[in-house]
Tab-separated table of C-alpha atoms in Angstrom:
chain	number	residue	atom	x	y	z
A	1	VAL	CA	-2.327	29.178	29.675
A	2	ARG	CA	-4.406	26.757	31.820
A	3	ARG	CA	-1.343	24.435	32.257
A	4	LEU	CA	0.712	27.434	33.255
A	5	LEU	CA	-1.749	28.653	35.785
A	6	ALA	CA	-2.171	25.073	37.288
A	7	ALA	CA	1.691	24.482	37.479
A	8	ALA	CA	3.368	24.254	40.777
A	9	PRO	CA	5.281	27.454	41.641
A	10	HIS	CA	8.718	25.644	41.908
A	11	HIS	CA	8.045	24.209	38.257
A	12	ALA	CA	6.884	27.645	36.802
A	13	ALA	CA	9.798	29.490	38.646
A	14	SER	CA	12.529	28.036	36.439
A	15	PHE	CA	11.120	30.116	33.421
A	16	SER	CA	11.527	33.862	33.259
A	17	PRO	CA	8.369	35.946	32.395
A	18	GLY	CA	9.866	36.840	28.941
A	19	ASP	CA	10.444	33.181	28.165
A	20	VAL	CA	6.986	32.302	29.183
A	21	ALA	CA	5.513	35.010	27.099
A	22	THR	CA	7.495	33.872	24.095
A	23	ARG	CA	6.327	30.275	24.650
A	24	LEU	CA	2.714	31.331	24.906
A	25	SER	CA	2.801	33.448	21.825
A	26	THR	CA	5.272	32.704	19.021
A	27	ASN	CA	6.410	29.142	20.081
A	28	ALA	CA	2.921	28.032	20.900
A	29	THR	CA	1.767	29.083	17.234
A	30	GLU	CA	4.480	27.138	15.578
A	31	ALA	CA	3.882	24.062	17.914
A	32	GLY	CA	0.099	24.355	16.716
A	33	ALA	CA	1.171	24.092	13.121
A	34	ALA	CA	3.048	20.653	13.768
A	35	PRO	CA	0.120	18.430	13.052
A	36	ALA	CA	-0.503	20.267	9.888
A	37	GLY	CA	3.253	19.790	8.792
A	38	ALA	CA	2.909	15.951	9.721
A	39	ALA	CA	-0.196	15.720	7.495
A	40	GLN	CA	1.535	17.454	4.716
A	41	ILE	CA	4.482	14.980	4.937
A	42	VAL	CA	1.960	12.020	4.652
A	43	ALA	CA	0.063	13.628	1.649
A	44	ALA	CA	3.456	14.422	-0.010
A	45	VAL	CA	4.545	10.809	0.417
A	46	LEU	CA	1.289	9.107	-0.778
A	47	ALA	CA	1.536	9.924	-4.456
A	48	PRO	CA	5.299	9.226	-4.843
A	49	ALA	CA	4.774	5.953	-3.037
A	50	GLY	CA	2.054	4.904	-5.529
A	51	ALA	CA	4.200	5.961	-8.331
A	52	LEU	CA	7.153	3.932	-7.158
A	53	VAL	CA	4.796	0.882	-6.886
A	54	ALA	CA	3.727	1.530	-10.456
A	55	LEU	CA	7.393	1.623	-11.601
A	56	PHE	CA	7.848	-1.876	-9.962
A	57	VAL	CA	4.629	-3.149	-11.768
A	58	ILE	CA	5.873	-1.983	-15.262
A	59	ASP	CA	9.504	-3.088	-14.717
A	60	PRO	CA	11.113	-4.168	-11.491
A	61	TRP	CA	14.470	-2.899	-12.655
A	62	THR	CA	13.155	0.708	-12.985
A	63	GLY	CA	11.634	0.629	-9.461
A	64	LEU	CA	14.969	-0.745	-8.130
A	65	ALA	CA	16.887	2.012	-9.852
A	66	PHE	CA	14.725	4.546	-8.015
A	67	VAL	CA	14.950	2.706	-4.683
A	68	LEU	CA	18.618	2.645	-4.678
A	69	GLY	CA	18.903	6.459	-4.325
A	70	LEU	CA	16.417	6.634	-1.500
A	71	PRO	CA	19.040	5.947	1.257
A	72	LEU	CA	20.913	9.023	0.103
A	73	LEU	CA	17.684	11.121	0.174
A	74	GLY	CA	17.182	9.780	3.699
A	75	LEU	CA	20.481	10.842	4.777
A	76	PHE	CA	20.001	14.253	3.278
A	77	LEU	CA	16.620	14.586	5.244
A	78	ARG	CA	18.107	13.106	8.523
A	79	SER	CA	21.051	15.853	8.359
A	80	PHE	CA	18.447	18.456	7.622
A	81	ALA	CA	16.208	17.627	10.516
A	82	ARG	CA	19.169	17.393	13.007
A	83	HIS	CA	20.808	20.731	11.883
A	84	SER	CA	17.474	22.382	11.477
A	85	SER	CA	16.393	21.370	15.013
A	86	ASP	CA	19.726	22.722	16.347
A	87	SER	CA	19.392	26.052	14.634
A	88	VAL	CA	15.693	26.394	15.702
A	89	SER	CA	16.461	25.815	19.300
A	90	ARG	CA	19.328	28.401	19.256
A	91	TYR	CA	16.991	30.808	17.537
A	92	GLN	CA	14.292	30.338	20.181
A	93	ARG	CA	16.705	30.568	23.142
A	94	VAL	CA	17.918	34.010	21.796
A	95	GLN	CA	14.441	35.136	21.125
A	96	SER	CA	13.490	34.258	24.694
A	97	LEU	CA	16.599	36.012	26.102
A	98	ILE	CA	15.369	39.348	24.273
A	99	ALA	CA	11.873	38.922	25.582
A	100	THR	CA	13.124	38.363	29.089
A	101	ARG	CA	15.286	41.466	28.992
A	102	LEU	CA	12.234	43.517	27.538
A	103	THR	CA	9.838	42.291	30.156
A	104	ASP	CA	12.533	43.140	32.977
A	105	ALA	CA	12.861	46.565	31.470
A	106	LEU	CA	9.048	47.250	31.368
A	107	GLY	CA	8.854	46.145	34.891
A	108	GLY	CA	11.313	48.605	36.061
A	109	ALA	CA	10.271	51.359	33.524
A	110	ARG	CA	9.698	54.038	36.205
A	111	ALA	CA	13.121	53.406	37.856
A	112	ILE	CA	14.728	53.542	34.390
A	113	ALA	CA	12.994	56.797	33.504
A	114	ALA	CA	14.038	58.281	36.887
A	115	ALA	CA	17.577	57.348	36.438
A	116	GLY	CA	17.723	58.489	32.813
A	117	THR	CA	19.065	55.239	31.599
A	118	ALA	CA	16.591	54.529	28.831
A	119	ASP	CA	19.166	54.390	26.055
A	120	GLU	CA	21.403	52.015	27.989
A	121	GLU	CA	18.426	49.719	28.629
A	122	ARG	CA	17.322	49.770	24.942
A	123	ALA	CA	20.870	48.827	24.012
A	124	ARG	CA	20.970	46.041	26.624
A	125	VAL	CA	17.587	44.637	25.503
A	126	LEU	CA	18.576	44.749	21.758
A	127	ARG	CA	22.122	43.359	22.137
A	128	PRO	CA	21.269	39.875	21.254
A	129	LEU	CA	19.735	41.067	18.063
A	130	ASP	CA	22.839	40.402	16.031
A	131	GLU	CA	22.983	36.810	17.232
A	132	LEU	CA	19.220	36.368	16.507
A	133	GLY	CA	19.751	37.552	12.928
A	134	ALA	CA	22.716	35.242	12.570
A	135	GLU	CA	20.592	32.178	13.820
A	136	GLY	CA	17.818	33.154	11.482
A	137	ARG	CA	20.066	33.192	8.418
A	138	ARG	CA	21.476	29.999	9.707
A	139	MET	CA	18.092	28.462	9.518
A	140	TRP	CA	17.469	29.717	5.991
A	141	SER	CA	20.839	28.285	4.935
A	142	VAL	CA	20.149	24.911	6.383
A	143	HIS	CA	16.710	24.782	4.488
A	144	GLY	CA	18.267	26.174	1.306
A	145	SER	CA	21.082	23.548	1.589
A	146	ALA	CA	18.525	20.618	2.016
A	147	MET	CA	16.305	21.758	-0.961
A	148	ALA	CA	19.478	22.114	-3.151
A	149	ARG	CA	20.583	18.722	-2.380
A	150	SER	CA	17.192	17.115	-3.033
A	151	GLY	CA	16.786	19.292	-6.087
A	152	VAL	CA	20.071	17.741	-7.558
A	153	LEU	CA	19.361	14.183	-6.361
A	154	MET	CA	15.743	13.875	-7.754
A	155	PRO	CA	16.767	14.547	-11.313
A	156	LEU	CA	19.607	12.179	-11.110
A	157	LEU	CA	17.273	9.458	-9.924
A	158	ILE	CA	14.867	10.248	-12.755
A	159	THR	CA	17.742	9.975	-15.236
A	160	ALA	CA	18.854	6.595	-13.753
A	161	VAL	CA	15.385	5.261	-14.098
A	162	LEU	CA	15.091	6.390	-17.751
A	163	ALA	CA	18.375	4.885	-18.438
A	164	VAL	CA	17.360	1.619	-17.036
A	165	GLY	CA	13.987	2.031	-18.966
A	166	GLY	CA	15.864	2.657	-22.114
A	167	LEU	CA	17.967	-0.477	-21.645
A	168	GLY	CA	14.789	-2.421	-21.146
A	169	LEU	CA	13.388	-1.154	-24.291
A	170	ALA	CA	16.460	-1.960	-26.269
A	171	GLU	CA	16.235	-5.491	-24.806
A	172	GLY	CA	12.571	-5.798	-25.678
A	173	ARG	CA	11.587	-6.093	-21.896
A	174	ILE	CA	9.170	-3.120	-22.108
A	175	SER	CA	7.338	-1.235	-24.810
A	176	VAL	CA	7.601	2.263	-25.941
A	177	GLY	CA	4.411	3.118	-24.036
A	178	ASP	CA	5.829	1.531	-21.014
A	179	LEU	CA	8.915	3.711	-21.196
A	180	LEU	CA	6.635	6.770	-21.471
A	181	ALA	CA	4.870	5.621	-18.481
A	182	VAL	CA	8.232	4.919	-16.671
A	183	SER	CA	9.165	8.587	-17.302
A	184	ARG	CA	5.862	9.983	-15.855
A	185	TYR	CA	5.941	7.820	-12.807
A	186	ALA	CA	9.632	8.571	-12.123
A	187	ALA	CA	8.861	12.211	-12.282
A	188	LEU	CA	5.967	11.645	-9.765
A	189	ALA	CA	8.062	9.559	-7.556
A	190	ALA	CA	10.609	12.347	-7.390
A	191	GLY	CA	7.968	14.277	-5.450
A	192	LEU	CA	9.566	12.680	-2.409
A	193	GLY	CA	12.079	15.497	-2.410
A	194	SER	CA	9.372	17.945	-1.615
A	195	VAL	CA	9.123	16.605	1.934
A	196	ALA	CA	11.866	19.042	3.223
A	197	GLY	CA	9.359	21.896	3.240
A	198	PRO	CA	6.672	20.331	5.609
A	199	LEU	CA	9.541	18.721	7.598
A	200	SER	CA	10.913	22.047	8.473
A	201	ALA	CA	7.567	23.117	9.825
A	202	LEU	CA	7.443	19.949	11.718
A	203	VAL	CA	10.896	20.474	13.239
A	204	ARG	CA	9.908	24.113	14.159
A	205	GLY	CA	6.761	22.664	15.816
């Protein structure tokens, strides 16, 4: 609010009152959650990173088997961030449009009442609601798709690590206890797939 009040008129004039109200309320709340999302990403990466190091310590081949799948996870997350950012910006644009129409209608409420056009104004304000709903569903679809992809990739990586560990056991490279440890560390390293949730909050912020 302080930045808004201190802004030069020609800078603030490019934003409608409804857009400003949306930015100061809903959008500011989501922006304020961005640092928490970043901290959650760091926390979500620490334990899997330690587990990956442990895989390399037990048997470098098991660690390598897991690492080979990480570029695919990176592509999934990059695609998710790009599409999520696009859908969020579209959603916020429509949200601001509705807020702008509403503030315009509230400012001219007496004229609208005198003209008897309240129903028409209500319809005009709510006309973008279908588009807002579509963009909201698109955001959830993008999020669900990313979660599904990581939900498939992570078990496949664990299976690949266990297969390599099993070969190492058969060759006498690792012990049965090592293989058990590999299975646990692989499951812990698969927690990298959980970063999609906090990444979504960071993108919205």
